[in-house]
Short mmCIF file of C-alpha atoms in Angstrom, two decimals:
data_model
loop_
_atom_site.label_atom_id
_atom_site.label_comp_id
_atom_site.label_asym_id
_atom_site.label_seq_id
_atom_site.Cartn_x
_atom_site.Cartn_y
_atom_site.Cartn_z
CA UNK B 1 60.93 24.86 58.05
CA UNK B 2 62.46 24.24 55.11
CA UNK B 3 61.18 20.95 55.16
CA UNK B 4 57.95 21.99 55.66
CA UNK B 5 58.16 23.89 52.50
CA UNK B 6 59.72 20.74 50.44
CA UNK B 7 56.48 18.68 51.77
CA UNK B 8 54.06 21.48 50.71
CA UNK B 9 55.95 21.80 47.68
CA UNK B 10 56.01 18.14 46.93
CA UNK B 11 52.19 17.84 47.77
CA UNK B 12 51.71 20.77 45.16
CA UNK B 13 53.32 19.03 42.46
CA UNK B 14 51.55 15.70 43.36
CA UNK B 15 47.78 17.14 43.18
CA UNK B 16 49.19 19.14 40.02
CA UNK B 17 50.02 15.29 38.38
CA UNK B 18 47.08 14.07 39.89
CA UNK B 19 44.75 16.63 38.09
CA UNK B 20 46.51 15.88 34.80
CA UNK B 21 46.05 12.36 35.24
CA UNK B 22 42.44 12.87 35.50
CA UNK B 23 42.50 15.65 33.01
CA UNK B 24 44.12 13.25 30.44
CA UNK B 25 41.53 10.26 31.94
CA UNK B 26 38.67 12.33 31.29
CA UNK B 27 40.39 13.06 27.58
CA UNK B 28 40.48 9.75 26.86
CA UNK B 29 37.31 8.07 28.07
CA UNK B 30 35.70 11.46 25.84
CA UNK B 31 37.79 9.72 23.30
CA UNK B 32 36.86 6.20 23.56
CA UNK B 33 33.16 7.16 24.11
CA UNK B 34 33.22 9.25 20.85
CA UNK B 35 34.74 6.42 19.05
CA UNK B 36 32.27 3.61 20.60
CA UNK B 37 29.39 6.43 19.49
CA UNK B 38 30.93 6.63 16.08
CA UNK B 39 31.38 2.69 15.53
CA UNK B 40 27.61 1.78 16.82
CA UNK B 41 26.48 4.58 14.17
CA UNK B 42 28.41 2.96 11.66
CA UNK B 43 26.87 -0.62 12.21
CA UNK B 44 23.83 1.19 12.38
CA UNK B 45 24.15 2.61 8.93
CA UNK B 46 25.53 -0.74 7.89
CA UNK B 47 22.60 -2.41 9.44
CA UNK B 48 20.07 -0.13 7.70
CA UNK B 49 21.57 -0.31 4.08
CA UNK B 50 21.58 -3.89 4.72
CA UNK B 51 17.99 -4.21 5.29
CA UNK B 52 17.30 -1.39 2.14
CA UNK B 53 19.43 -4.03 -0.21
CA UNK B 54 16.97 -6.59 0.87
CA UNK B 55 14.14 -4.55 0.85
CA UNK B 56 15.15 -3.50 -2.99
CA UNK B 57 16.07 -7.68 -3.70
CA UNK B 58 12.71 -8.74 -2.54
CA UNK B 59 11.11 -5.99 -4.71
CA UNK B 60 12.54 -7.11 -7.69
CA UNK B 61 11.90 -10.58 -7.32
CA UNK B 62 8.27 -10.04 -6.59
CA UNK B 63 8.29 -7.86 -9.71
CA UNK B 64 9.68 -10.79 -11.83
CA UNK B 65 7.09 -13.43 -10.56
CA UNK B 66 4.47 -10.99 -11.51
CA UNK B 67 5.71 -10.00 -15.06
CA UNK B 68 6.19 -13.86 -15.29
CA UNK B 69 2.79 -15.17 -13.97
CA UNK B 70 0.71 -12.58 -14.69
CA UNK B 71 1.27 -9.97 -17.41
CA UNK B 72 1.50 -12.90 -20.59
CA UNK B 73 -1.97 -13.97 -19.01
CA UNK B 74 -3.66 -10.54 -19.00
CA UNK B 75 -1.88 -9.95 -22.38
CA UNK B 76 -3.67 -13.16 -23.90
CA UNK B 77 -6.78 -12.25 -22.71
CA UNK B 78 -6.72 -8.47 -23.63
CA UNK B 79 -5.42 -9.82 -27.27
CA UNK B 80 -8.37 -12.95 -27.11
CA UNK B 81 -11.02 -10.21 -26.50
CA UNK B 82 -10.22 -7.46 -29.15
CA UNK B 83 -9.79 -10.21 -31.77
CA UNK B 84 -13.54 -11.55 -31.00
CA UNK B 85 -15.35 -7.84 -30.60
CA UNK B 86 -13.25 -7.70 -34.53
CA UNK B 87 -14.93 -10.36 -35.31
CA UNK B 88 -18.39 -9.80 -34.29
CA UNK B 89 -18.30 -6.33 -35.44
CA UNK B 90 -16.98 -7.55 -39.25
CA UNK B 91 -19.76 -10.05 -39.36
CA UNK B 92 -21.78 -7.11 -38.54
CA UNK B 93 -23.13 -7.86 -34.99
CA UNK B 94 -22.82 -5.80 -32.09
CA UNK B 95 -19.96 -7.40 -29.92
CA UNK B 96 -22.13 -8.48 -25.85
CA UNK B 97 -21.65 -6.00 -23.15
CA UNK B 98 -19.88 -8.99 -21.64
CA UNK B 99 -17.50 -9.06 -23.87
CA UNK B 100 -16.83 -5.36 -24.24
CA UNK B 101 -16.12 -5.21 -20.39
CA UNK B 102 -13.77 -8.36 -20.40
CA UNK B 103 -11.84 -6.07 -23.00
CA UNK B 104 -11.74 -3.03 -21.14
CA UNK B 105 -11.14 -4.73 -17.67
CA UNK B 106 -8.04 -6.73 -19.35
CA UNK B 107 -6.61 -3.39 -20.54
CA UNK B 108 -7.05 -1.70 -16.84
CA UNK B 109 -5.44 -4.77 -15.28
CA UNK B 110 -2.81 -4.50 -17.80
CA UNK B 111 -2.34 -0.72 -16.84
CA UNK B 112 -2.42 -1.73 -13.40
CA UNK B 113 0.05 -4.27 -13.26
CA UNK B 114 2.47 -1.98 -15.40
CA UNK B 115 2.05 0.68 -12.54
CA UNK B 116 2.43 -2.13 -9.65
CA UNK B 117 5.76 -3.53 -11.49
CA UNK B 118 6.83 0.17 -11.75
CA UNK B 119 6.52 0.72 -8.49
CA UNK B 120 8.32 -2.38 -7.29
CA UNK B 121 11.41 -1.55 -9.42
CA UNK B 122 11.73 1.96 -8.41
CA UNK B 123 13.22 2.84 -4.82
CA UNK B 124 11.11 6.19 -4.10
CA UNK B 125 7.76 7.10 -6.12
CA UNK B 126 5.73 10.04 -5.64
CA UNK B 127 1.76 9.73 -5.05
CA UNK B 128 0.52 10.29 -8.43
CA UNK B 129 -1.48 13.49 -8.73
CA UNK B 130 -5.24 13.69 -8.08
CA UNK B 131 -7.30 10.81 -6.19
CA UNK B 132 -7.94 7.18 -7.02
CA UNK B 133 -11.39 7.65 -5.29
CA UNK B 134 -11.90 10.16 -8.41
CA UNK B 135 -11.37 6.85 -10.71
CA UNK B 136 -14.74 5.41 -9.25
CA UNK B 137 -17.37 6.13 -11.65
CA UNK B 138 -15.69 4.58 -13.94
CA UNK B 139 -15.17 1.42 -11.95
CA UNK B 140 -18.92 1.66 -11.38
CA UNK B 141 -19.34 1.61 -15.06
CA UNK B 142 -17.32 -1.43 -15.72
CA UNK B 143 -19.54 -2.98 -13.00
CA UNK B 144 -22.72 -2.24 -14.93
CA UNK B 145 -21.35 -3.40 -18.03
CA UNK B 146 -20.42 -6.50 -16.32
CA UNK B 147 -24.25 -7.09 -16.04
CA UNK B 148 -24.68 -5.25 -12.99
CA UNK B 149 -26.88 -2.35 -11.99
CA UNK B 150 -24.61 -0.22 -9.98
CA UNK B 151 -25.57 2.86 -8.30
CA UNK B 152 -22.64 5.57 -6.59
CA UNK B 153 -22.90 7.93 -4.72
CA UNK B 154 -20.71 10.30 -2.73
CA UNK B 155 -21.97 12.59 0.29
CA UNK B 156 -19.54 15.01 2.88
CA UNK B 157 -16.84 17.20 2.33
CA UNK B 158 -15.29 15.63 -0.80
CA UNK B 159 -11.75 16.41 -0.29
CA UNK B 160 -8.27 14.96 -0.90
CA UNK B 161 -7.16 12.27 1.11
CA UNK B 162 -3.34 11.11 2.33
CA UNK B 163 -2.22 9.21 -0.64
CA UNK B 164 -2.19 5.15 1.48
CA UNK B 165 -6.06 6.08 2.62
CA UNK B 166 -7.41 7.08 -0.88
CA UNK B 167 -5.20 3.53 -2.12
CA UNK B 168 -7.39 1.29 0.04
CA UNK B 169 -10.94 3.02 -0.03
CA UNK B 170 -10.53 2.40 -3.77
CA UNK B 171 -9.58 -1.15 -3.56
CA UNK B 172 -12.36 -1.53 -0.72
CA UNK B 173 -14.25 -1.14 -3.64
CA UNK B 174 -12.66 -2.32 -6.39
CA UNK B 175 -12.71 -6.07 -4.44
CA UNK B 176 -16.30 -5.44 -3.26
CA UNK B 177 -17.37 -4.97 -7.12
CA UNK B 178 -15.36 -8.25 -8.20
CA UNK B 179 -17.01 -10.26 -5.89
CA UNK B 180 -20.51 -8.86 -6.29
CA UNK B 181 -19.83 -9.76 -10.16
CA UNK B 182 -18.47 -13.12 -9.58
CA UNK B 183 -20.92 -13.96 -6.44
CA UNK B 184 -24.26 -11.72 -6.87
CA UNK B 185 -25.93 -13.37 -9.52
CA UNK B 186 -28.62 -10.87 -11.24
CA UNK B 187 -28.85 -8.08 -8.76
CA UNK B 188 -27.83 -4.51 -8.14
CA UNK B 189 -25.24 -2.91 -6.13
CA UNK B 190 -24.90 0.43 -4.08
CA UNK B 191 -21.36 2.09 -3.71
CA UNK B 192 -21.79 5.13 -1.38
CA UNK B 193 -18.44 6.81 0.09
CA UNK B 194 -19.39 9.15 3.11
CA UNK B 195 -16.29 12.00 3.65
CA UNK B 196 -17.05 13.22 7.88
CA UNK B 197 -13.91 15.08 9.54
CA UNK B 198 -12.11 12.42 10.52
CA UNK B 199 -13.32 9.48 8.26
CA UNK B 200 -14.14 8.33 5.08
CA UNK B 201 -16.40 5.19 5.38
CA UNK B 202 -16.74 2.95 2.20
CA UNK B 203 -20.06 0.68 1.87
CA UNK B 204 -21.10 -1.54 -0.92
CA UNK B 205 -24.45 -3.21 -0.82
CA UNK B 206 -26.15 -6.03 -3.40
CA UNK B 207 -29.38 -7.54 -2.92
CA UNK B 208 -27.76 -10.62 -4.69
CA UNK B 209 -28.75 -14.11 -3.83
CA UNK B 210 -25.43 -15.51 -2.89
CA UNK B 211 -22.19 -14.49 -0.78
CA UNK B 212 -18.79 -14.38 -1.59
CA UNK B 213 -16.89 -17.46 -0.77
CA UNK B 214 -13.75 -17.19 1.42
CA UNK B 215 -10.58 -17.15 -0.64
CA UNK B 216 -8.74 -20.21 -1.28
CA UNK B 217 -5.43 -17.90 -0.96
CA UNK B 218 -4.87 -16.09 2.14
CA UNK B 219 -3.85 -12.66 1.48
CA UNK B 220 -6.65 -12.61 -1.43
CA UNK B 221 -9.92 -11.44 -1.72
CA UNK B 222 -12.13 -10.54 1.95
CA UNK B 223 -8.40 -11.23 3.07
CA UNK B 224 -6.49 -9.06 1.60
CA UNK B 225 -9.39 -6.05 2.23
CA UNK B 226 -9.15 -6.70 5.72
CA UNK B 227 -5.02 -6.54 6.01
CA UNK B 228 -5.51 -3.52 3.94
CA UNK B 229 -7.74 -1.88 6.11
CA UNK B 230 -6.75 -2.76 9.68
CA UNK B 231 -3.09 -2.10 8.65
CA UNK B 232 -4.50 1.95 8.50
CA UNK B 233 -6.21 1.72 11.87
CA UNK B 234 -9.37 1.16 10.08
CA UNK B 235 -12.03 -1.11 10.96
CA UNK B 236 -14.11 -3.77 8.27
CA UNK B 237 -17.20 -6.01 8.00
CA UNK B 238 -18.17 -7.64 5.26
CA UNK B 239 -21.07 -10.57 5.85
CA UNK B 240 -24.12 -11.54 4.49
CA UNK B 241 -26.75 -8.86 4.30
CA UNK B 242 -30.13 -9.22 6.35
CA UNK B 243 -32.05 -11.13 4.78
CA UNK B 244 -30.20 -11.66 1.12
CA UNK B 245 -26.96 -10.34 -0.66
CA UNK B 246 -23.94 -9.28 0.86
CA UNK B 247 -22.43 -5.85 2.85
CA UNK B 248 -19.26 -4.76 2.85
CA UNK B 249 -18.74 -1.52 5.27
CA UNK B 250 -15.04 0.19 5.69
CA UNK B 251 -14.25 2.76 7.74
CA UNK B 252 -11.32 4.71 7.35
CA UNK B 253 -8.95 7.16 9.27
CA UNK B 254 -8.33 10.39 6.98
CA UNK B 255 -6.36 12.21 10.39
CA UNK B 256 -4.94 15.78 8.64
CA UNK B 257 -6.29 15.42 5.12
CA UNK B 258 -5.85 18.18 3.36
#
């Protein structure tokens, strides 16, 4: 009997160790799992601040190669321009339309470039306020004193768009423009921007006699539109139109625009 009672006894204590043993397993695997959690969230981190430095490296650099290449150029120009409408207006002539709109687009490409560099040097920028679509008349206008005769015109629930969409239907246009200026000879040009619930489609039409030609620089130009677009979900085609001049038609997804 009393044996019996050593045994049970003994048995007790050994299912007593036995459950601290696991107890203190379970402690410690909790404890090596929190600490494998903790180190892969670290790396993570690392990982991700890694790829931000980058990020903010590559930014700058691009920002230096376009202050380099770029803003001296538009600055000569801008400069070349004023100096001749001075002249023509001291010798008392009216300074060409030509002219005029070299001047003024010089001075928006400045602005633009100063906004572009601004945004690659800074780490978080806020939409500006109002829409860049609101900005086309006046790009319409710079078209017609280019030589064109441009025509806009803006149909559906005009509304505010999410700040990337609004970006690329004006620079659908914008491009469109250039190359019916460059491209389109003596001709006019339609801009019509169509706001439905879920869209905004973008189409520019010129009866011009000749197309654009295919950029020599991919990433430029018909290019560059088309990453632009497709990179939203959006859809292009720009191509001869029937019969003479050239189309350009973008559709765009506007999802929750507000």
């Amino acid at each position: 009997m009393e044996r019996a009672r050593a045994v049970s006894a003994a048995a007790g204590v050994g299912w007593m160790l036995f459950g601290a043993v696991g107890i203190v397993a379970a402690v410690q695997w909790k404890a090596r799992l929190h600490e494998a959690e903790r180190r892969a969230d670290a790396a993570e981190r690392s990982r991700e601040e890694e790829a931000l430095r980058r990020t903010a490296e590559e930014r700058l650099r691009i920002a230096r190669e376009l202050h380099d290449s770029l803003t001296h150029s538009i600055s000569v120009i801008k400069v070349q321009a004023g100096v001749a409408t001075h002249l023509a207006r001291k010798q008392g002539e009216e300074p060409s339309a030509a002219l005029l709109a070299i001047q003024e687009a010089s001075g928006d490409a400045a602005r633009e470039l100063r906004a572009t560099l601004d945004v690659l040097r800074r780490e978080d920028v806020e939409s500006p306020d109002g829409l860049a679509v609101e900005h086309l008349p006046a790009l319409v206008q710079r078209t017609r004193d280019a030589g064109l005769r441009a025509t806009l015109r803006v149909s559906g629930s005009v509304r505010r768009l999410p700040a990337d969409v609004d970006e690329v239907a004006y620079r659908v246009v914008q491009e469109a423009l250039t190359n019916a200026v460059r491209h389109a000879g003596d001709a006019s040009v339609t801009v019509e921007v169509v706001y439905d619930e879920s869209t905004v489609t973008i189409r520019v039409d010129d009866d011009g006699t000749a197309a654009p030609k295919p950029s020599a620089v991919p990433g430029y130009g018909l290019v560059g539109m088309r990453e632009r677009v497709t990179g939203l979900g959006g859809t292009l085609r720009a191509e001869p139109g029937t019969g003479r001049g050239f189309s350009v038609l973008a559709e765009l997804p506007v999802g929750t625009a507000s």
